[in-house]
PDB file of C-alpha atoms and ligand atoms in Angstrom:
ATOM      1  CA  UNK A   1     199.397 122.219  88.384  1.00  0.00           C
ATOM      2  CA  UNK A   2     199.961 118.477  87.581  1.00  0.00           C
ATOM      3  CA  UNK A   3     199.883 119.537  83.913  1.00  0.00           C
ATOM      4  CA  UNK A   4     203.206 121.331  84.336  1.00  0.00           C
ATOM      5  CA  UNK A   5     204.716 117.721  84.453  1.00  0.00           C
ATOM      6  CA  UNK A   6     204.429 116.446  80.793  1.00  0.00           C
ATOM      7  CA  UNK A   7     203.290 112.918  80.267  1.00  0.00           C
ATOM      8  CA  UNK A   8     204.460 110.848  77.371  1.00  0.00           C
ATOM      9  CA  UNK A   9     202.615 111.205  73.938  1.00  0.00           C
ATOM     10  CA  UNK A  10     202.458 107.485  73.092  1.00  0.00           C
ATOM     11  CA  UNK A  11     200.043 106.117  70.507  1.00  0.00           C
ATOM     12  CA  UNK A  12     197.863 103.168  71.148  1.00  0.00           C
ATOM     13  CA  UNK A  13     200.165 101.158  68.836  1.00  0.00           C
ATOM     14  CA  UNK A  14     203.251 102.223  70.831  1.00  0.00           C
ATOM     15  CA  UNK A  15     201.561 101.474  74.121  1.00  0.00           C
ATOM     16  CA  UNK A  16     200.728  97.886  72.659  1.00  0.00           C
ATOM     17  CA  UNK A  17     204.311  97.445  71.857  1.00  0.00           C
ATOM     18  CA  UNK A  18     205.411  98.551  75.296  1.00  0.00           C
ATOM     19  CA  UNK A  19     202.917  96.206  76.989  1.00  0.00           C
ATOM     20  CA  UNK A  20     204.371  93.460  74.853  1.00  0.00           C
ATOM     21  CA  UNK A  21     207.862  94.333  75.848  1.00  0.00           C
ATOM     22  CA  UNK A  22     206.937  94.514  79.526  1.00  0.00           C
ATOM     23  CA  UNK A  23     205.403  91.061  79.338  1.00  0.00           C
ATOM     24  CA  UNK A  24     208.450  89.677  77.681  1.00  0.00           C
ATOM     25  CA  UNK A  25     210.686  91.285  80.217  1.00  0.00           C
ATOM     26  CA  UNK A  26     208.609  89.719  83.130  1.00  0.00           C
ATOM     27  CA  UNK A  27     209.002  86.330  81.519  1.00  0.00           C
ATOM     28  CA  UNK A  28     212.796  86.854  81.093  1.00  0.00           C
ATOM     29  CA  UNK A  29     212.978  87.749  84.856  1.00  0.00           C
ATOM     30  CA  UNK A  30     210.890  84.815  85.866  1.00  0.00           C
ATOM     31  CA  UNK A  31     213.324  82.569  83.945  1.00  0.00           C
ATOM     32  CA  UNK A  32     216.363  84.097  85.838  1.00  0.00           C
ATOM     33  CA  UNK A  33     214.883  83.999  89.146  1.00  0.00           C
ATOM     34  CA  UNK A  34     215.273  80.936  91.262  1.00  0.00           C
ATOM     35  CA  UNK A  35     212.276  81.583  93.453  1.00  0.00           C
ATOM     36  CA  UNK A  36     208.590  82.063  92.690  1.00  0.00           C
ATOM     37  CA  UNK A  37     207.220  85.142  90.822  1.00  0.00           C
ATOM     38  CA  UNK A  38     203.501  86.090  90.937  1.00  0.00           C
ATOM     39  CA  UNK A  39     203.357  85.991  87.334  1.00  0.00           C
ATOM     40  CA  UNK A  40     199.674  85.350  86.714  1.00  0.00           C
ATOM     41  CA  UNK A  41     198.663  88.616  88.410  1.00  0.00           C
ATOM     42  CA  UNK A  42     201.619  90.421  86.797  1.00  0.00           C
ATOM     43  CA  UNK A  43     200.518  89.486  83.243  1.00  0.00           C
ATOM     44  CA  UNK A  44     196.942  90.475  83.944  1.00  0.00           C
ATOM     45  CA  UNK A  45     197.853  93.927  85.007  1.00  0.00           C
ATOM     46  CA  UNK A  46     200.675  94.724  82.376  1.00  0.00           C
ATOM     47  CA  UNK A  47     198.390  96.611  80.139  1.00  0.00           C
ATOM     48  CA  UNK A  48     197.076  98.877  83.048  1.00  0.00           C
ATOM     49  CA  UNK A  49     200.574  99.618  84.344  1.00  0.00           C
ATOM     50  CA  UNK A  50     201.647 100.513  80.827  1.00  0.00           C
ATOM     51  CA  UNK A  51     198.683 102.843  80.469  1.00  0.00           C
ATOM     52  CA  UNK A  52     199.483 104.536  83.727  1.00  0.00           C
ATOM     53  CA  UNK A  53     203.416 104.895  83.407  1.00  0.00           C
ATOM     54  CA  UNK A  54     203.604 105.379  79.638  1.00  0.00           C
ATOM     55  CA  UNK A  55     200.370 107.473  78.976  1.00  0.00           C
ATOM     56  CA  UNK A  56     198.257 108.613  81.910  1.00  0.00           C
ATOM     57  CA  UNK A  57     200.296 109.781  84.764  1.00  0.00           C
ATOM     58  CA  UNK A  58     201.954 113.199  85.234  1.00  0.00           C
ATOM     59  CA  UNK A  59     205.186 112.019  86.736  1.00  0.00           C
ATOM     60  CA  UNK A  60     208.833 112.799  85.930  1.00  0.00           C
ATOM     61  CA  UNK A  61     211.492 110.190  86.870  1.00  0.00           C
ATOM     62  CA  UNK A  62     213.961 113.233  87.005  1.00  0.00           C
ATOM     63  CA  UNK A  63     211.870 115.037  89.595  1.00  0.00           C
ATOM     64  CA  UNK A  64     210.620 112.357  91.946  1.00  0.00           C
ATOM     65  CA  UNK A  65     209.590 114.613  94.747  1.00  0.00           C
ATOM     66  CA  UNK A  66     207.692 117.334  92.717  1.00  0.00           C
ATOM     67  CA  UNK A  67     204.604 118.057  94.823  1.00  0.00           C
ATOM     68  CA  UNK A  68     202.412 118.404  91.661  1.00  0.00           C
ATOM     69  CA  UNK A  69     203.124 114.848  90.648  1.00  0.00           C
ATOM     70  CA  UNK A  70     200.350 112.164  90.169  1.00  0.00           C
ATOM     71  CA  UNK A  71     200.462 109.547  92.896  1.00  0.00           C
ATOM     72  CA  UNK A  72     200.271 105.829  92.378  1.00  0.00           C
ATOM     73  CA  UNK A  73     199.726 103.106  95.054  1.00  0.00           C
ATOM     74  CA  UNK A  74     200.281  99.492  93.960  1.00  0.00           C
ATOM     75  CA  UNK A  75     197.617  97.975  96.224  1.00  0.00           C
ATOM     76  CA  UNK A  76     198.031  94.400  94.845  1.00  0.00           C
ATOM     77  CA  UNK A  77     201.620  94.628  96.094  1.00  0.00           C
ATOM     78  CA  UNK A  78     202.438  91.178  94.931  1.00  0.00           C
ATOM     79  CA  UNK A  79     202.461  92.521  91.444  1.00  0.00           C
ATOM     80  CA  UNK A  80     205.551  94.605  92.483  1.00  0.00           C
ATOM     81  CA  UNK A  81     207.945  93.247  89.899  1.00  0.00           C
ATOM     82  CA  UNK A  82     205.512  94.223  87.038  1.00  0.00           C
ATOM     83  CA  UNK A  83     205.474  97.712  88.481  1.00  0.00           C
ATOM     84  CA  UNK A  84     209.318  97.815  88.704  1.00  0.00           C
ATOM     85  CA  UNK A  85     209.725  96.867  85.090  1.00  0.00           C
ATOM     86  CA  UNK A  86     206.915  99.296  84.055  1.00  0.00           C
ATOM     87  CA  UNK A  87     208.771 101.841  85.958  1.00  0.00           C
ATOM     88  CA  UNK A  88     212.152 100.956  84.447  1.00  0.00           C
ATOM     89  CA  UNK A  89     210.690 101.352  80.986  1.00  0.00           C
ATOM     90  CA  UNK A  90     209.765 104.927  81.815  1.00  0.00           C
ATOM     91  CA  UNK A  91     213.188 105.680  83.172  1.00  0.00           C
ATOM     92  CA  UNK A  92     212.610 105.360  86.940  1.00  0.00           C
ATOM     93  CA  UNK A  93     214.586 102.233  87.627  1.00  0.00           C
ATOM     94  CA  UNK A  94     217.000 100.015  85.953  1.00  0.00           C
ATOM     95  CA  UNK A  95     215.827  96.779  84.337  1.00  0.00           C
ATOM     96  CA  UNK A  96     219.303  94.968  84.615  1.00  0.00           C
ATOM     97  CA  UNK A  97     219.517  95.813  88.242  1.00  0.00           C
ATOM     98  CA  UNK A  98     215.964  94.457  88.701  1.00  0.00           C
ATOM     99  CA  UNK A  99     216.797  91.166  86.874  1.00  0.00           C
ATOM    100  CA  UNK A 100     220.147  90.896  88.791  1.00  0.00           C
ATOM    101  CA  UNK A 101     219.042  91.371  92.255  1.00  0.00           C
ATOM    102  CA  UNK A 102     215.261  90.705  92.400  1.00  0.00           C
ATOM    103  CA  UNK A 103     214.074  88.844  95.560  1.00  0.00           C
ATOM    104  CA  UNK A 104     217.636  88.363  96.846  1.00  0.00           C
ATOM    105  CA  UNK A 105     218.753  89.276 100.341  1.00  0.00           C
ATOM    106  CA  UNK A 106     219.530  92.990 100.609  1.00  0.00           C
ATOM    107  CA  UNK A 107     218.124  93.846  97.471  1.00  0.00           C
ATOM    108  CA  UNK A 108     215.888  96.952  96.925  1.00  0.00           C
ATOM    109  CA  UNK A 109     213.657  94.919  94.705  1.00  0.00           C
ATOM    110  CA  UNK A 110     211.664  92.741  96.877  1.00  0.00           C
ATOM    111  CA  UNK A 111     208.542  90.695  96.190  1.00  0.00           C
ATOM    112  CA  UNK A 112     206.561  93.530  97.609  1.00  0.00           C
ATOM    113  CA  UNK A 113     207.458  97.145  96.968  1.00  0.00           C
ATOM    114  CA  UNK A 114     209.186  99.199  99.687  1.00  0.00           C
ATOM    115  CA  UNK A 115     209.244 102.990  99.489  1.00  0.00           C
ATOM    116  CA  UNK A 116     212.273 103.436 101.721  1.00  0.00           C
ATOM    117  CA  UNK A 117     214.275 101.288  99.121  1.00  0.00           C
ATOM    118  CA  UNK A 118     212.959 102.730  96.055  1.00  0.00           C
ATOM    119  CA  UNK A 119     212.488 106.422  95.529  1.00  0.00           C
ATOM    120  CA  UNK A 120     209.512 106.720  93.081  1.00  0.00           C
ATOM    121  CA  UNK A 121     207.513 104.186  94.956  1.00  0.00           C
ATOM    122  CA  UNK A 122     205.038 106.143  96.828  1.00  0.00           C
ATOM    123  CA  UNK A 123     203.856 103.608  99.319  1.00  0.00           C
ATOM    124  CA  UNK A 124     205.103 100.116 100.735  1.00  0.00           C
ATOM    125  CA  UNK A 125     202.324  97.649 100.058  1.00  0.00           C
ATOM    126  CA  UNK A 126     201.760  93.781 100.114  1.00  0.00           C
ATOM    127  CA  UNK A 127     199.189  93.375 102.731  1.00  0.00           C
ATOM    128  CA  UNK A 128     196.056  93.375 100.691  1.00  0.00           C
ATOM    129  CA  UNK A 129     192.968  95.894 101.423  1.00  0.00           C
ATOM    130  CA  UNK A 130     195.425  98.829 102.234  1.00  0.00           C
ATOM    131  CA  UNK A 131     195.830 100.578  98.933  1.00  0.00           C
ATOM    132  CA  UNK A 132     192.438 102.317  98.609  1.00  0.00           C
ATOM    133  CA  UNK A 133     192.377 103.504 102.135  1.00  0.00           C
ATOM    134  CA  UNK A 134     196.010 105.015 101.697  1.00  0.00           C
ATOM    135  CA  UNK A 135     195.173 106.492  98.235  1.00  0.00           C
ATOM    136  CA  UNK A 136     191.911 107.978  99.684  1.00  0.00           C
ATOM    137  CA  UNK A 137     194.073 109.643 102.543  1.00  0.00           C
ATOM    138  CA  UNK A 138     196.491 110.933  99.917  1.00  0.00           C
ATOM    139  CA  UNK A 139     193.804 112.184  97.742  1.00  0.00           C
ATOM    140  CA  UNK A 140     192.146 114.043 100.656  1.00  0.00           C
ATOM    141  CA  UNK A 141     195.460 115.514 101.559  1.00  0.00           C
ATOM    142  CA  UNK A 142     195.887 116.830  97.983  1.00  0.00           C
ATOM    143  CA  UNK A 143     192.263 118.159  98.037  1.00  0.00           C
ATOM    144  CA  UNK A 144     192.767 119.958 101.350  1.00  0.00           C
ATOM    145  CA  UNK A 145     196.040 121.638 100.158  1.00  0.00           C
ATOM    146  CA  UNK A 146     194.348 123.035  97.038  1.00  0.00           C
ATOM    147  CA  UNK A 147     196.445 120.753  94.686  1.00  0.00           C
ATOM    148  CA  UNK A 148     195.034 119.273  91.540  1.00  0.00           C
ATOM    149  CA  UNK A 149     197.029 116.009  90.918  1.00  0.00           C
ATOM    150  CA  UNK A 150     195.362 112.647  90.909  1.00  0.00           C
ATOM    151  CA  UNK A 151     195.911 109.653  93.009  1.00  0.00           C
ATOM    152  CA  UNK A 152     195.754 106.274  91.307  1.00  0.00           C
ATOM    153  CA  UNK A 153     195.471 102.882  92.856  1.00  0.00           C
ATOM    154  CA  UNK A 154     195.373  99.381  91.487  1.00  0.00           C
ATOM    155  CA  UNK A 155     193.561  96.618  93.268  1.00  0.00           C
ATOM    156  CA  UNK A 156     193.076  92.964  92.583  1.00  0.00           C
ATOM    157  CA  UNK A 157     189.418  91.983  92.408  1.00  0.00           C
ATOM    158  CA  UNK A 158     189.924  89.242  95.079  1.00  0.00           C
ATOM    159  CA  UNK A 159     191.338  91.863  97.350  1.00  0.00           C
ATOM    160  CA  UNK A 160     188.161  93.850  97.273  1.00  0.00           C
ATOM    161  CA  UNK A 161     186.548  91.320  99.450  1.00  0.00           C
ATOM    162  CA  UNK A 162     188.436  93.070 102.349  1.00  0.00           C
ATOM    163  CA  UNK A 163     186.177  95.429 104.402  1.00  0.00           C
ATOM    164  CA  UNK A 164     188.729  98.063 104.488  1.00  0.00           C
ATOM    165  CA  UNK A 165     188.233  98.579 100.775  1.00  0.00           C
ATOM    166  CA  UNK A 166     184.569  99.622 101.341  1.00  0.00           C
ATOM    167  CA  UNK A 167     185.230 101.726 104.291  1.00  0.00           C
ATOM    168  CA  UNK A 168     187.712 103.672 102.003  1.00  0.00           C
ATOM    169  CA  UNK A 169     185.038 103.724  99.227  1.00  0.00           C
ATOM    170  CA  UNK A 170     182.566 105.382 101.555  1.00  0.00           C
ATOM    171  CA  UNK A 171     185.096 107.896 102.720  1.00  0.00           C
ATOM    172  CA  UNK A 172     186.199 108.763  99.311  1.00  0.00           C
ATOM    173  CA  UNK A 173     182.579 109.345  98.245  1.00  0.00           C
ATOM    174  CA  UNK A 174     181.834 111.289 101.498  1.00  0.00           C
ATOM    175  CA  UNK A 175     184.791 113.674 100.931  1.00  0.00           C
ATOM    176  CA  UNK A 176     184.016 114.349  97.234  1.00  0.00           C
ATOM    177  CA  UNK A 177     187.362 112.951  95.969  1.00  0.00           C
ATOM    178  CA  UNK A 178     187.024 113.296  92.240  1.00  0.00           C
ATOM    179  CA  UNK A 179     190.886 113.313  92.163  1.00  0.00           C
ATOM    180  CA  UNK A 180     190.899 109.569  93.178  1.00  0.00           C
ATOM    181  CA  UNK A 181     190.906 106.803  90.571  1.00  0.00           C
ATOM    182  CA  UNK A 182     190.899 103.166  91.393  1.00  0.00           C
ATOM    183  CA  UNK A 183     191.707 100.589  88.862  1.00  0.00           C
ATOM    184  CA  UNK A 184     190.540  96.912  89.439  1.00  0.00           C
ATOM    185  CA  UNK A 185     192.390  94.091  87.795  1.00  0.00           C
ATOM    186  CA  UNK A 186     189.178  92.007  87.462  1.00  0.00           C
ATOM    187  CA  UNK A 187     190.843  88.698  86.545  1.00  0.00           C
ATOM    188  CA  UNK A 188     188.320  86.705  88.547  1.00  0.00           C
ATOM    189  CA  UNK A 189     191.011  84.748  90.217  1.00  0.00           C
ATOM    190  CA  UNK A 190     192.557  84.751  93.783  1.00  0.00           C
ATOM    191  CA  UNK A 191     195.459  82.622  94.848  1.00  0.00           C
ATOM    192  CA  UNK A 192     194.036  79.181  94.729  1.00  0.00           C
ATOM    193  CA  UNK A 193     190.434  79.691  93.627  1.00  0.00           C
ATOM    194  CA  UNK A 194     188.218  81.715  91.363  1.00  0.00           C
ATOM    195  CA  UNK A 195     186.954  85.013  92.885  1.00  0.00           C
ATOM    196  CA  UNK A 196     183.173  84.491  92.764  1.00  0.00           C
ATOM    197  CA  UNK A 197     183.551  81.035  94.447  1.00  0.00           C
ATOM    198  CA  UNK A 198     184.936  82.590  97.574  1.00  0.00           C
ATOM    199  CA  UNK A 199     183.212  86.085  97.769  1.00  0.00           C
ATOM    200  CA  UNK A 200     180.215  87.051  95.484  1.00  0.00           C
ATOM    201  CA  UNK A 201     181.428  90.350  94.131  1.00  0.00           C
ATOM    202  CA  UNK A 202     178.618  90.514  91.388  1.00  0.00           C
ATOM    203  CA  UNK A 203     176.660  92.542  90.591  1.00  0.00           C
ATOM    204  CA  UNK A 204     180.084  94.262  90.952  1.00  0.00           C
ATOM    205  CA  UNK A 205     179.690  97.631  89.143  1.00  0.00           C
ATOM    206  CA  UNK A 206     176.333  98.094  90.953  1.00  0.00           C
ATOM    207  CA  UNK A 207     178.013  97.764  94.198  1.00  0.00           C
ATOM    208  CA  UNK A 208     180.508 100.601  93.490  1.00  0.00           C
ATOM    209  CA  UNK A 209     177.692 102.707  92.099  1.00  0.00           C
ATOM    210  CA  UNK A 210     175.708 102.106  95.411  1.00  0.00           C
ATOM    211  CA  UNK A 211     178.760 103.431  97.142  1.00  0.00           C
ATOM    212  CA  UNK A 212     178.524 106.655  95.087  1.00  0.00           C
ATOM    213  CA  UNK A 213     181.324 106.070  92.621  1.00  0.00           C
ATOM    214  CA  UNK A 214     181.554 106.751  88.945  1.00  0.00           C
ATOM    215  CA  UNK A 215     181.990 103.395  87.341  1.00  0.00           C
ATOM    216  CA  UNK A 216     183.851 102.782  84.031  1.00  0.00           C
ATOM    217  CA  UNK A 217     184.021  99.189  82.723  1.00  0.00           C
ATOM    218  CA  UNK A 218     186.659  98.201  80.100  1.00  0.00           C
ATOM    219  CA  UNK A 219     188.399  95.427  78.532  1.00  0.00           C
ATOM    220  CA  UNK A 220     191.677  95.540  80.515  1.00  0.00           C
ATOM    221  CA  UNK A 221     193.665  94.154  77.495  1.00  0.00           C
ATOM    222  CA  UNK A 222     192.387  96.475  75.005  1.00  0.00           C
ATOM    223  CA  UNK A 223     194.821  99.395  74.898  1.00  0.00           C
ATOM    224  CA  UNK A 224     192.547 101.596  72.740  1.00  0.00           C
ATOM    225  CA  UNK A 225     189.744 101.100  75.210  1.00  0.00           C
ATOM    226  CA  UNK A 226     191.951 101.742  78.165  1.00  0.00           C
ATOM    227  CA  UNK A 227     193.111 104.884  76.703  1.00  0.00           C
ATOM    228  CA  UNK A 228     189.636 106.128  75.940  1.00  0.00           C
ATOM    229  CA  UNK A 229     188.711 105.242  79.581  1.00  0.00           C
ATOM    230  CA  UNK A 230     191.543 107.238  80.756  1.00  0.00           C
ATOM    231  CA  UNK A 231     190.730 110.198  78.550  1.00  0.00           C
ATOM    232  CA  UNK A 232     187.075 110.197  79.870  1.00  0.00           C
ATOM    233  CA  UNK A 233     188.091 110.658  83.426  1.00  0.00           C
ATOM    234  CA  UNK A 234     186.457 113.513  85.224  1.00  0.00           C
ATOM    235  CA  UNK A 235     188.674 116.429  86.010  1.00  0.00           C
ATOM    236  CA  UNK A 236     190.695 116.114  89.220  1.00  0.00           C
ATOM    237  CA  UNK A 237     188.737 118.981  90.831  1.00  0.00           C
ATOM    238  CA  UNK A 238     185.384 117.071  90.303  1.00  0.00           C
ATOM    239  CA  UNK A 239     183.472 115.552  93.217  1.00  0.00           C
ATOM    240  CA  UNK A 240     182.934 111.881  92.389  1.00  0.00           C
ATOM    241  CA  UNK A 241     185.874 109.230  92.659  1.00  0.00           C
ATOM    242  CA  UNK A 242     186.026 106.978  89.710  1.00  0.00           C
ATOM    243  CA  UNK A 243     186.592 103.035  89.664  1.00  0.00           C
ATOM    244  CA  UNK A 244     187.786 101.627  86.303  1.00  0.00           C
ATOM    245  CA  UNK A 245     186.903  97.917  86.402  1.00  0.00           C
ATOM    246  CA  UNK A 246     189.249  96.090  84.005  1.00  0.00           C
ATOM    247  CA  UNK A 247     187.985  92.778  82.558  1.00  0.00           C
ATOM    248  CA  UNK A 248     191.363  90.846  82.532  1.00  0.00           C
ATOM    249  CA  UNK A 249     192.744  87.350  82.276  1.00  0.00           C
ATOM    250  CA  UNK A 250     195.156  86.063  84.828  1.00  0.00           C
ATOM    251  CA  UNK A 251     198.353  84.877  82.972  1.00  0.00           C
ATOM    252  CA  UNK A 252     197.341  87.002  79.930  1.00  0.00           C
ATOM    253  CA  UNK A 253     199.548  86.380  76.887  1.00  0.00           C
ATOM    254  CA  UNK A 254     200.898  82.997  77.702  1.00  0.00           C
ATOM    255  CA  UNK A 255     198.359  80.242  76.674  1.00  0.00           C
ATOM    256  CA  UNK A 256     199.419  77.771  79.260  1.00  0.00           C
ATOM    257  CA  UNK A 257     199.102  80.248  82.174  1.00  0.00           C
ATOM    258  CA  UNK A 258     195.867  81.877  81.157  1.00  0.00           C
ATOM    259  CA  UNK A 259     193.104  81.352  83.687  1.00  0.00           C
ATOM    260  CA  UNK A 260     195.102  78.488  85.129  1.00  0.00           C
ATOM    261  CA  UNK A 261     195.044  78.491  89.010  1.00  0.00           C
ATOM    262  CA  UNK A 262     198.435  76.857  88.995  1.00  0.00           C
ATOM    263  CA  UNK A 263     200.089  79.994  87.719  1.00  0.00           C
ATOM    264  CA  UNK A 264     199.225  82.532  90.348  1.00  0.00           C
ATOM    265  CA  UNK A 265     202.815  82.285  91.029  1.00  0.00           C
ATOM    266  CA  UNK A 266     205.574  80.013  89.828  1.00  0.00           C
ATOM    267  CA  UNK A 267     208.962  79.947  88.185  1.00  0.00           C
ATOM    268  CA  UNK A 268     210.183  79.182  84.629  1.00  0.00           C
ATOM    269  CA  UNK A 269     213.024  76.778  83.819  1.00  0.00           C
ATOM    270  CA  UNK A 270     214.854  77.406  80.494  1.00  0.00           C
ATOM    271  CA  UNK A 271     212.430  75.024  78.627  1.00  0.00           C
ATOM    272  CA  UNK A 272     209.401  76.609  79.968  1.00  0.00           C
ATOM    273  CA  UNK A 273     210.689  80.083  79.477  1.00  0.00           C
ATOM    274  CA  UNK A 274     211.145  79.393  75.671  1.00  0.00           C
ATOM    275  CA  UNK A 275     207.694  77.856  75.664  1.00  0.00           C
ATOM    276  CA  UNK A 276     206.297  80.981  77.330  1.00  0.00           C
ATOM    277  CA  UNK A 277     208.129  83.385  74.941  1.00  0.00           C
ATOM    278  CA  UNK A 278     206.917  81.454  72.020  1.00  0.00           C
ATOM    279  CA  UNK A 279     203.278  81.632  73.198  1.00  0.00           C
ATOM    280  CA  UNK A 280     203.453  85.287  73.789  1.00  0.00           C
ATOM    281  CA  UNK A 281     204.951  85.977  70.340  1.00  0.00           C
ATOM    282  CA  UNK A 282     202.278  83.616  68.833  1.00  0.00           C
ATOM    283  CA  UNK A 283     199.425  85.371  70.657  1.00  0.00           C
ATOM    284  CA  UNK A 284     200.807  88.752  69.301  1.00  0.00           C
ATOM    285  CA  UNK A 285     200.949  87.428  65.781  1.00  0.00           C
ATOM    286  CA  UNK A 286     197.201  86.174  65.991  1.00  0.00           C
ATOM    287  CA  UNK A 287     195.987  89.395  67.558  1.00  0.00           C
TER     288      UNK A 287
HETATM  289  C1  TPP B 301     195.929  90.640 103.857  1.00  0.00           C
HETATM  290  C2  TPP B 301     196.384  89.634 102.868  1.00  0.00           C
HETATM  291  N1  TPP B 301     195.927  88.419 102.877  1.00  0.00           N
HETATM  292  C3  TPP B 301     196.489  87.525 102.214  1.00  0.00           C
HETATM  293  C4  TPP B 301     197.473  87.774 101.274  1.00  0.00           C
HETATM  294  C5  TPP B 301     198.161  86.718 100.365  1.00  0.00           C
HETATM  295  N2  TPP B 301     197.759  86.860  99.037  1.00  0.00           N
HETATM  296  C6  TPP B 301     198.680  87.429  98.089  1.00  0.00           C
HETATM  297  S1  TPP B 301     198.139  87.428  96.608  1.00  0.00           S
HETATM  298  C7  TPP B 301     196.527  86.811  97.009  1.00  0.00           C
HETATM  299  C8  TPP B 301     195.411  86.686  96.044  1.00  0.00           C
HETATM  300  C9  TPP B 301     194.962  88.055  95.802  1.00  0.00           C
HETATM  301  O1  TPP B 301     193.890  87.950  94.666  1.00  0.00           O
HETATM  302  P1  TPP B 301     193.599  89.224  93.832  1.00  0.00           P
HETATM  303  O2  TPP B 301     193.477  90.491  94.790  1.00  0.00           O
HETATM  304  O3  TPP B 301     192.401  88.878  92.948  1.00  0.00           O
HETATM  305  O4  TPP B 301     194.981  89.330  93.032  1.00  0.00           O
HETATM  306  P2  TPP B 301     195.338  88.775  91.624  1.00  0.00           P
HETATM  307  O5  TPP B 301     194.500  87.736  91.358  1.00  0.00           O
HETATM  308  O6  TPP B 301     195.118  89.945  90.685  1.00  0.00           O
HETATM  309  O7  TPP B 301     196.791  88.510  91.701  1.00  0.00           O
HETATM  310  C10 TPP B 301     196.527  86.506  98.361  1.00  0.00           C
HETATM  311  C11 TPP B 301     195.430  86.147  99.156  1.00  0.00           C
HETATM  312  C12 TPP B 301     198.051  89.074 101.332  1.00  0.00           C
HETATM  313  N3  TPP B 301     199.119  89.544 100.479  1.00  0.00           N
HETATM  314  N4  TPP B 301     197.600  90.087 102.081  1.00  0.00           N
END
């Protein structure tokens, strides 16, 4: 039983504090690292990753291979550093190690996650469009072996323009995979353009419904709403897969990055870092 692995009992207020800490740690890493960090899409999914690692998932950093654990596949692999830091805050990895070695030659902490390098990372990702197919296969495996854990994945909305995503959506529905939950970081931006300009996803929830999925729509930066969405998930032994479409803002929390195409990826010099940290703190006070 996945329930044999306890999950943290964090309150909404505690989760909000953890999200803030995650964003602050992301910015500090971005200030330390010489190269470019996918900071826009990291900041947009920080609340979702906090929800998963600090509230939702039955996972134990001391018992990584427990077959009953919930699985997570970061389909938008370019947000790896946000996942690394979220995992470090739950005790899987070491934040100082991440900051010291991220993106450097021979580091375990690459721009995209590598499962061979990092125990606790379930799947190596980075090529978009593969997370949902992989998660579907993992959920099918769990189902066929009589297990009751869930498999979660997190996709970018732009990524869902890939045909492989919709093949997997059909397969998950056809195989009654109620143990599969897909989060979508619906920040409406890609790398150099806005999502709808490139691929018309709307009416987006209807598309998922037409593929047979249970659809939950939520403000992806409202922790209370995210917790409620998580709590309303159908049981893992149910028969309909769920997609949680999270309305998000790329660059969330740092005013000069928000909805700004220039900040899909970038780096921060000392002055910009201080500006970003101040913006983050001011945004929190205003909230
Ligand atoms: C198959 C594939 N094509 C292109 C890329 C390059 N790429 C990295 S991030 C990105 C934009 C993705 O947009 P979205 O899925 O909406 O992610 P987010 O905006 O949340 O970062 C692209 C095209 C890739 N990683 N994989």
